Coordinates of C-alpha atoms in Angstrom, one line a residue:
F1 CA -16.4 -8.8 20.7
L2 CA -13.9 -9.2 23.4
M3 CA -12.8 -12.7 24.1
R4 CA -10.4 -14.6 26.4
E5 CA -8.6 -17.6 25.5
R6 CA -8.8 -20.3 28.2
T7 CA -5.6 -21.7 27.9
T8 CA -3.5 -18.9 27.6
R9 CA -5.9 -16.2 29.4
R10 CA -5.0 -13.8 26.1
S11 CA -7.2 -11.5 25.0
W12 CA -8.7 -11.4 21.6
V13 CA -11.0 -9.5 19.4
M14 CA -13.9 -11.7 17.7
K15 CA -15.5 -9.9 14.1
K16 CA -19.2 -11.7 13.4
I17 CA -19.7 -11.7 9.6
K18 CA -23.3 -12.4 8.6
L19 CA -23.1 -15.1 5.6
P20 CA -25.2 -14.4 2.6
R21 CA -27.3 -17.0 0.8
D22 CA -25.6 -15.7 -2.5
K23 CA -22.4 -18.0 -3.5
R24 CA -20.4 -14.9 -4.8
E25 CA -21.3 -12.8 -1.6
R26 CA -20.7 -15.9 0.3
Q27 CA -17.4 -15.9 -0.9
A28 CA -16.5 -12.3 -0.7
A29 CA -17.2 -12.5 3.2
F30 CA -14.5 -14.9 3.5
Q31 CA -12.2 -12.8 1.8
E32 CA -10.9 -10.6 4.9
A33 CA -10.1 -14.2 6.8
K34 CA -8.2 -15.4 4.0
L35 CA -6.2 -12.0 3.2
L36 CA -5.4 -11.8 7.2
Q37 CA -3.9 -15.2 7.3
Q38 CA -1.5 -14.1 5.0
L39 CA -0.6 -10.8 6.4
R40 CA 2.2 -10.9 9.3
H41 CA 3.5 -7.4 10.1
P42 CA 4.2 -5.7 13.4
H43 CA 1.8 -2.9 12.6
I44 CA -1.5 -4.9 11.2
C45 CA -3.9 -6.6 13.2
S46 CA -2.7 -10.3 12.9
Y47 CA -5.3 -13.2 12.2
H48 CA -5.6 -15.8 14.7
D49 CA -8.3 -17.9 14.1
S50 CA -11.6 -18.3 11.9
F51 CA -14.6 -20.2 11.7
V52 CA -18.4 -20.6 10.9
D53 CA -20.8 -20.5 13.7
K54 CA -23.8 -23.0 12.1
P55 CA -26.5 -22.0 14.2
T56 CA -26.2 -18.0 13.5
N57 CA -24.6 -18.6 10.1
Q58 CA -22.0 -16.2 11.0
L59 CA -18.5 -16.2 10.0
C60 CA -16.4 -15.5 13.0
V61 CA -12.6 -14.2 12.8
V62 CA -10.5 -13.7 15.8
M63 CA -7.8 -10.7 15.7
T64 CA -5.6 -8.9 17.7
F65 CA -7.2 -7.0 20.5
C66 CA -5.8 -3.6 20.5
P67 CA -6.2 -2.3 24.2
G68 CA -5.6 1.5 23.3
G69 CA -9.0 1.9 21.5
D70 CA -8.8 3.5 18.1
L71 CA -7.1 6.8 16.4
H72 CA -10.6 8.3 16.1
A73 CA -11.4 8.2 19.5
R74 CA -7.6 9.4 20.5
I75 CA -8.3 12.4 18.1
K76 CA -11.5 13.1 19.9
S77 CA -9.9 12.8 23.3
H78 CA -7.2 15.5 22.7
K79 CA -10.1 17.9 20.7
K80 CA -12.2 17.4 23.9
R81 CA -9.2 18.7 25.9
R82 CA -8.1 21.2 23.2
K83 CA -5.0 19.7 23.2
Q84 CA -3.0 19.1 19.9
I85 CA -1.3 15.5 19.4
S86 CA 2.5 15.9 19.6
E87 CA 4.6 16.0 16.4
A88 CA 6.6 13.3 17.5
D89 CA 3.6 11.2 17.8
V90 CA 2.3 11.9 15.0
V91 CA 5.7 11.0 12.8
K92 CA 5.8 8.0 15.2
W93 CA 2.5 6.6 14.1
F94 CA 2.9 7.3 10.5
A95 CA 6.1 5.6 10.3
Q96 CA 4.2 2.5 11.3
L97 CA 1.4 3.4 8.9
C98 CA 3.8 3.6 6.1
L99 CA 5.6 0.4 6.7
A100 CA 2.6 -1.6 6.9
L101 CA 1.2 0.0 3.5
V102 CA 4.7 -0.8 2.1
Y103 CA 4.0 -4.7 3.2
I104 CA 0.5 -4.9 1.7
H105 CA 1.2 -2.7 -1.4
E106 CA 4.5 -4.2 -2.3
R107 CA 4.6 -7.6 -0.9
H108 CA 1.1 -8.7 -1.2
S109 CA -0.4 -6.3 -4.1
V110 CA -3.4 -5.4 -1.9
I111 CA -5.3 -1.8 -1.8
H112 CA -6.5 -1.5 1.6
R113 CA -9.6 0.9 0.2
D114 CA -11.0 1.7 3.9
I115 CA -8.0 3.5 5.7
K116 CA -9.7 6.2 8.2
S117 CA -8.7 7.1 12.1
Q118 CA -11.3 4.4 12.9
N119 CA -9.9 1.7 11.4
I120 CA -6.2 2.7 12.8
F121 CA -5.8 0.8 16.3
L122 CA -3.2 1.6 19.5
M123 CA -1.6 -1.0 21.7
D124 CA -0.7 -0.4 25.2
D125 CA 3.0 0.5 24.3
D126 CA 1.1 3.7 21.8
S127 CA 2.2 1.9 18.8
I128 CA -0.7 1.2 16.2
K129 CA -1.8 -1.6 14.2
L130 CA -3.8 -1.1 10.6
G131 CA -7.4 -3.1 10.8
D132 CA -10.4 -3.9 8.8
F133 CA -9.4 -5.4 5.6
G134 CA -13.1 -6.3 4.8
V135 CA -13.3 -4.2 1.4
S136 CA -9.6 -4.7 0.4
R137 CA -8.9 -5.8 -3.2
V138 CA -6.1 -7.8 -4.3
L139 CA -4.4 -7.0 -7.7
D140 CA -2.7 -9.4 -9.8
K141 CA 0.4 -7.1 -9.3
P142 CA 1.1 -3.7 -7.3
T143 CA 0.9 -1.3 -10.6
D144 CA -2.8 -2.8 -11.8
L145 CA -5.6 -0.6 -11.4
A146 CA -9.3 -1.3 -9.5
K147 CA -12.7 0.2 -10.4
T148 CA -15.1 -1.0 -7.6
C149 CA -16.0 2.0 -5.6
V150 CA -15.9 1.0 -1.9
G151 CA -14.8 2.4 1.4
T152 CA -15.8 5.3 3.6
P153 CA -16.8 8.6 1.7
F154 CA -14.8 11.3 4.0
Y155 CA -11.3 9.1 3.2
M156 CA -11.9 8.2 -0.7
C157 CA -9.9 10.0 -3.4
P158 CA -11.1 12.3 -6.1
E159 CA -10.9 9.3 -8.9
L160 CA -13.4 7.2 -7.1
M161 CA -15.7 9.9 -6.7
R162 CA -15.3 10.3 -10.6
K163 CA -15.9 6.5 -10.7
Q164 CA -12.6 6.3 -12.4
R165 CA -9.8 3.1 -12.2
Y166 CA -7.6 3.9 -9.5
S167 CA -4.5 2.1 -7.6
N168 CA -2.9 2.0 -4.2
K169 CA -2.4 5.6 -4.7
A170 CA -6.0 6.0 -3.1
D171 CA -4.4 4.6 0.1
M172 CA -2.2 7.5 -0.2
W173 CA -4.7 9.8 -0.2
A174 CA -6.3 8.1 2.7
L175 CA -3.4 8.2 4.6
G176 CA -2.9 12.0 4.1
C177 CA -6.8 12.7 5.2
V178 CA -5.8 10.9 8.5
L179 CA -2.4 12.7 9.0
Y180 CA -4.8 16.0 8.0
E181 CA -7.0 14.9 11.0
L182 CA -4.4 13.8 13.4
C183 CA -2.6 17.5 13.0
T184 CA -5.8 19.7 12.8
G185 CA -8.3 17.6 15.1
K186 CA -10.8 17.9 12.1
P187 CA -11.2 15.7 8.8
P188 CA -10.7 17.4 5.9
F189 CA -14.1 17.6 4.2
R190 CA -16.9 18.1 6.5
A191 CA -19.9 18.1 3.9
R192 CA -23.4 17.4 5.6
T193 CA -24.8 15.4 3.0
E194 CA -23.3 12.6 0.7
I195 CA -24.0 14.5 -2.3
D196 CA -22.5 17.7 -1.0
L197 CA -19.4 15.4 0.1
I198 CA -19.1 13.7 -3.5
F199 CA -18.7 17.3 -5.1
E200 CA -16.5 18.7 -2.5
V201 CA -14.1 15.8 -2.8
R202 CA -14.1 15.6 -6.7
D203 CA -13.8 19.6 -7.0
A204 CA -12.6 21.3 -4.0
N205 CA -9.8 21.7 -2.1
P206 CA -9.9 21.1 1.7
V207 CA -9.3 23.9 4.1
P208 CA -5.6 24.3 4.1
P209 CA -4.2 22.6 7.2
L210 CA -2.2 25.8 8.4
E211 CA -5.5 27.8 8.4
V212 CA -7.3 25.5 10.9
N213 CA -4.0 24.9 12.8
P214 CA -1.7 28.0 12.8
E215 CA 1.0 26.2 15.2
L216 CA 1.5 23.5 12.5
P217 CA 4.9 23.2 11.1
V218 CA 5.1 24.8 7.7
M219 CA 6.9 21.4 6.2
L220 CA 4.6 19.3 7.7
A221 CA 1.5 21.3 6.1
Q222 CA 3.3 20.8 2.7
I223 CA 3.6 17.1 3.5
I224 CA -0.3 17.0 4.2
E225 CA -1.1 19.0 0.9
R226 CA 1.3 16.8 -1.0
S227 CA -0.7 13.4 0.4
M228 CA -4.2 14.8 -1.0
A229 CA -3.2 16.3 -4.5
R230 CA -5.9 16.0 -6.6
S231 CA -3.6 14.5 -9.4
R232 CA -2.4 10.8 -8.6
A233 CA 0.7 12.1 -10.4
N234 CA 1.6 14.9 -7.7
R235 CA 0.8 12.4 -4.7
F236 CA 3.6 10.6 -3.0
Q237 CA 3.9 7.4 -5.4
T238 CA 4.8 4.7 -2.5
S239 CA 4.4 4.8 1.5
L240 CA 8.3 4.7 1.5
E241 CA 8.2 8.0 -0.4
F242 CA 5.8 9.2 2.4
R243 CA 8.2 8.3 5.0
D244 CA 11.4 10.0 3.8
A245 CA 9.2 12.8 3.6
L246 CA 8.6 12.5 7.5
V247 CA 12.4 11.8 8.2
R248 CA 13.4 15.0 6.1
F249 CA 10.6 17.0 8.2
L250 CA 11.8 15.8 11.6
K251 CA 15.4 16.7 10.7
S252 CA 14.4 19.9 9.9
Y253 CA 12.0 20.4 12.9
A254 CA 14.3 19.1 15.5
P255 CA 17.9 20.0 15.1
D256 CA 18.7 17.5 17.5
Y257 CA 16.6 14.8 15.9
R258 CA 19.6 12.2 15.7
R259 CA 19.7 12.4 19.5
T260 CA 16.7 12.2 20.5
R261 CA 14.4 8.8 21.8
L262 CA 12.4 9.0 18.6
A263 CA 15.0 9.0 16.1
L264 CA 16.3 5.6 18.1
Y265 CA 13.1 4.2 17.6
M266 CA 12.7 5.3 13.9
K267 CA 16.4 3.7 13.3
R268 CA 15.2 0.5 14.9
L269 CA 11.8 0.6 13.0
W270 CA 13.4 1.0 9.4

């Protein structure tokens, strides 16, 4: 729900969560609000307030309003007009996403577990914010493993589909899926049923991004493929490593990179 604060006239988004009767499930429903209170980062949807609406038995969480909509809608808009999103925008947004993930992985030992284009939001200045931490998992330390199977199947990593324990590399995989979608206009896996999707993610490889978008720079295609490596050991091990690969791509793809506005922006960002 979109709401406006009377005193400041500032717009906010209010998410309503129906509170279950079961005590354990009820505590889990408060997790997102508690987690959001701790997260303060320019590229994460920030927490403003939360309260329980007793007449409706709903937890109301008030968060940043992102007027630009979500990344999924932006991809669909470009696809409808048969336009590709520019490499400069792709790198800018992924630089911001990588920094948001470094923050939650390293500073708070949190796995997001539901990174997808619908959970990445755009501000007026075209910067992005990562949102919806409703199924996130807080680990005792960044190197711990989780085992609960949650998230959106189209963005789940192979180890989740095999019901194996997983780490923050699951977020790296999901980030690769979003990068694939941004660069090709299509998700990497497009099975029609959930069962087919499980087998496709677990056992098959997505169509190479260069086959879907022949105009994609080879180095960027290689970054996508590494981020979606079937083995965790072959993926980017941290968000910073992912970011550094994008910087190398920029320097190689654009020889005048250091003189561009994007270079200045990224220097300020990092």
